[in-house]
Short mmCIF file of C-alpha atoms in Angstrom, two decimals:
data_model
loop_
_atom_site.label_atom_id
_atom_site.label_comp_id
_atom_site.label_asym_id
_atom_site.label_seq_id
_atom_site.Cartn_x
_atom_site.Cartn_y
_atom_site.Cartn_z
CA UNK L 1 -3.99 23.97 -6.38
CA UNK L 2 -3.50 27.18 -4.01
CA UNK L 3 -2.02 30.01 -4.77
CA UNK L 4 1.36 31.40 -3.64
CA UNK L 5 -0.68 34.82 -0.96
CA UNK L 6 -2.39 31.77 0.79
CA UNK L 7 1.15 29.23 1.03
CA UNK L 8 3.14 32.22 2.41
CA UNK L 9 0.34 32.87 5.36
CA UNK L 10 0.55 28.89 6.48
CA UNK L 11 4.00 29.00 6.54
CA UNK L 12 4.50 32.63 8.73
CA UNK L 13 1.64 30.44 11.06
CA UNK L 14 3.64 27.29 10.92
CA UNK L 15 7.25 29.51 11.41
CA UNK L 16 8.85 28.90 8.29
CA UNK L 17 9.97 32.63 6.98
CA UNK L 18 8.20 33.84 3.91
CA UNK L 19 11.12 34.52 2.49
CA UNK L 20 11.75 31.09 1.64
CA UNK L 21 9.36 31.17 -1.02
CA UNK L 22 11.41 27.29 -2.56
CA UNK L 23 10.91 25.55 1.25
CA UNK L 24 8.02 27.09 1.54
CA UNK L 25 6.39 25.29 -2.34
CA UNK L 26 7.92 21.92 -0.80
CA UNK L 27 6.04 21.65 2.59
CA UNK L 28 2.84 22.04 0.42
CA UNK L 29 4.23 19.66 -2.08
CA UNK L 30 5.57 17.45 0.80
CA UNK L 31 1.85 17.95 2.06
CA UNK L 32 -0.69 16.17 -0.65
CA UNK L 33 2.13 14.14 -0.26
CA UNK L 34 0.83 12.52 2.37
CA UNK L 35 -2.06 13.50 1.84
CA UNK L 36 -2.87 10.92 -1.01
CA UNK L 37 -0.18 8.38 0.57
CA UNK L 38 -2.04 7.90 4.30
CA UNK L 39 -5.67 8.72 2.49
CA UNK L 40 -4.75 5.70 0.57
CA UNK L 41 -5.28 1.89 1.94
CA UNK L 42 -1.52 0.66 2.71
CA UNK L 43 -0.97 4.33 4.20
CA UNK L 44 -1.97 2.56 7.93
CA UNK L 45 1.32 0.69 6.99
CA UNK L 46 3.82 4.03 6.58
CA UNK L 47 5.44 4.89 9.63
CA UNK L 48 6.55 8.48 9.16
CA UNK L 49 9.39 9.27 10.51
CA UNK L 50 13.07 11.49 9.65
CA UNK L 51 14.05 15.19 9.64
CA UNK L 52 9.47 15.51 7.64
CA UNK L 53 8.37 14.60 10.81
CA UNK L 54 10.74 15.86 13.62
CA UNK L 55 9.77 19.71 11.94
CA UNK L 56 5.85 18.40 11.57
CA UNK L 57 4.60 17.58 15.64
CA UNK L 58 7.84 17.96 16.86
CA UNK L 59 8.45 21.90 15.25
CA UNK L 60 12.73 21.72 15.80
CA UNK L 61 13.84 24.35 13.50
CA UNK L 62 15.33 22.36 10.70
CA UNK L 63 13.91 22.12 7.07
CA UNK L 64 14.01 18.13 5.35
CA UNK L 65 13.62 17.74 1.99
CA UNK L 66 12.29 14.47 2.28
CA UNK L 67 9.95 12.25 3.24
CA UNK L 68 11.12 9.44 5.76
CA UNK L 69 9.12 6.03 6.36
CA UNK L 70 9.22 2.82 8.38
CA UNK L 71 6.57 0.11 7.22
CA UNK L 72 6.50 -3.77 8.85
CA UNK L 73 5.43 -5.25 5.37
CA UNK L 74 4.76 -3.30 2.82
CA UNK L 75 5.35 -5.14 -1.61
CA UNK L 76 6.98 -3.48 -4.11
CA UNK L 77 4.05 -3.40 -6.80
CA UNK L 78 2.15 -1.92 -3.57
CA UNK L 79 4.41 0.71 -3.28
CA UNK L 80 4.28 1.33 -7.46
CA UNK L 81 0.41 1.92 -6.29
CA UNK L 82 1.06 4.00 -3.58
CA UNK L 83 2.88 5.93 -6.20
CA UNK L 84 0.40 5.86 -8.93
CA UNK L 85 -1.96 7.96 -6.15
CA UNK L 86 0.28 9.44 -5.75
CA UNK L 87 1.18 10.80 -8.98
CA UNK L 88 -3.61 10.79 -9.33
CA UNK L 89 -3.69 13.42 -6.93
CA UNK L 90 -0.77 16.13 -7.89
CA UNK L 91 -1.99 15.82 -11.13
CA UNK L 92 -5.47 17.16 -9.82
CA UNK L 93 -4.06 19.52 -8.11
CA UNK L 94 -2.89 20.76 -11.08
CA UNK L 95 0.91 19.72 -10.55
CA UNK L 96 2.62 16.93 -11.72
CA UNK L 97 5.27 15.23 -11.00
CA UNK L 98 8.05 12.89 -13.10
CA UNK L 99 8.50 9.61 -10.41
CA UNK L 100 11.22 7.39 -10.74
CA UNK L 101 11.86 4.30 -8.57
CA UNK L 102 14.40 1.79 -7.64
CA UNK L 103 14.89 -1.16 -4.70
CA UNK L 104 16.64 -2.24 -3.16
CA UNK L 105 16.61 -5.69 -0.45
CA UNK L 106 15.09 -3.82 2.56
CA UNK L 107 14.69 0.02 0.97
CA UNK L 108 12.12 1.18 -1.36
CA UNK L 109 12.91 5.11 -3.05
CA UNK L 110 10.61 7.07 -4.77
CA UNK L 111 12.47 10.73 -6.42
CA UNK L 112 9.18 13.41 -7.13
CA UNK L 113 10.35 15.44 -9.51
CA UNK L 114 8.54 18.90 -10.21
CA UNK L 115 9.78 20.75 -13.31
CA UNK L 116 8.63 24.18 -13.36
CA UNK L 117 6.66 24.38 -10.22
CA UNK L 118 8.93 27.13 -9.46
CA UNK L 119 7.78 28.82 -12.85
CA UNK L 120 4.44 28.13 -12.19
CA UNK L 121 4.42 30.18 -8.94
CA UNK L 122 6.37 32.85 -10.80
CA UNK L 123 9.57 32.34 -8.74
CA UNK L 124 12.95 32.95 -10.26
CA UNK L 125 15.48 32.55 -7.59
CA UNK L 126 18.48 31.98 -10.00
CA UNK L 127 18.71 28.56 -9.03
CA UNK L 128 16.96 26.06 -11.20
CA UNK L 129 13.16 26.21 -12.14
CA UNK L 130 12.70 21.60 -10.96
CA UNK L 131 12.22 20.85 -7.29
CA UNK L 132 12.85 17.52 -5.94
CA UNK L 133 11.60 15.08 -3.25
CA UNK L 134 12.63 11.59 -2.04
CA UNK L 135 10.61 9.70 -0.33
CA UNK L 136 11.59 5.71 1.39
CA UNK L 137 10.66 3.65 2.15
CA UNK L 138 12.35 1.33 5.53
CA UNK L 139 11.01 -2.88 6.42
CA UNK L 140 13.05 -3.05 9.46
CA UNK L 141 13.43 -6.13 10.46
CA UNK L 142 12.16 -5.05 14.26
CA UNK L 143 9.81 -4.42 15.33
CA UNK L 144 8.63 -0.62 15.33
CA UNK L 145 6.60 1.39 17.94
CA UNK L 146 4.00 3.99 16.19
CA UNK L 147 1.72 6.44 17.19
CA UNK L 148 -1.04 8.81 15.88
CA UNK L 149 -1.25 12.31 15.65
CA UNK L 150 -3.54 14.51 13.19
CA UNK L 151 -1.80 16.78 10.66
CA UNK L 152 -3.79 20.39 9.55
CA UNK L 153 -2.04 22.80 7.36
CA UNK L 154 -2.31 23.90 3.85
CA UNK L 155 -6.23 22.98 3.54
CA UNK L 156 -5.58 18.92 4.13
CA UNK L 157 -6.23 17.43 7.40
CA UNK L 158 -5.37 13.59 7.56
CA UNK L 159 -3.53 11.13 10.03
CA UNK L 160 -0.12 9.78 9.57
CA UNK L 161 1.16 7.08 12.65
CA UNK L 162 4.22 8.27 14.05
#
């Protein structure tokens, strides 16, 4: 787990206002989750998209709370296995999460709840001490065109497929 001083410096380098500490912690957690996904074998089928991908790769000033992916084929059991890997990686960082999962026909959703992450970092901004990140996996029926780019943030470096 990185200390708040390092997170603030990294956020400044990535054009995130240092006063938005909740957003900085969320972004740090997102990077840990993304790194975990892309180091697992099925991660090569996760095509990162949506607002968070736009912020990280195209520097849009918009901040997004969710991690959205398309995948050409991923079974529900593979999704659960990916989530187990994420849970282990977060725990190793000292940032445990409670994970709930749901599924519809072509959509898998996971909600990762970080119970006292704000307290861990000594932040009380008048909101809850918990923080939630949602992962959505869509399995569209059309062909997906992809690209790969390197992402290096908060001490992690990996290559998501966009």
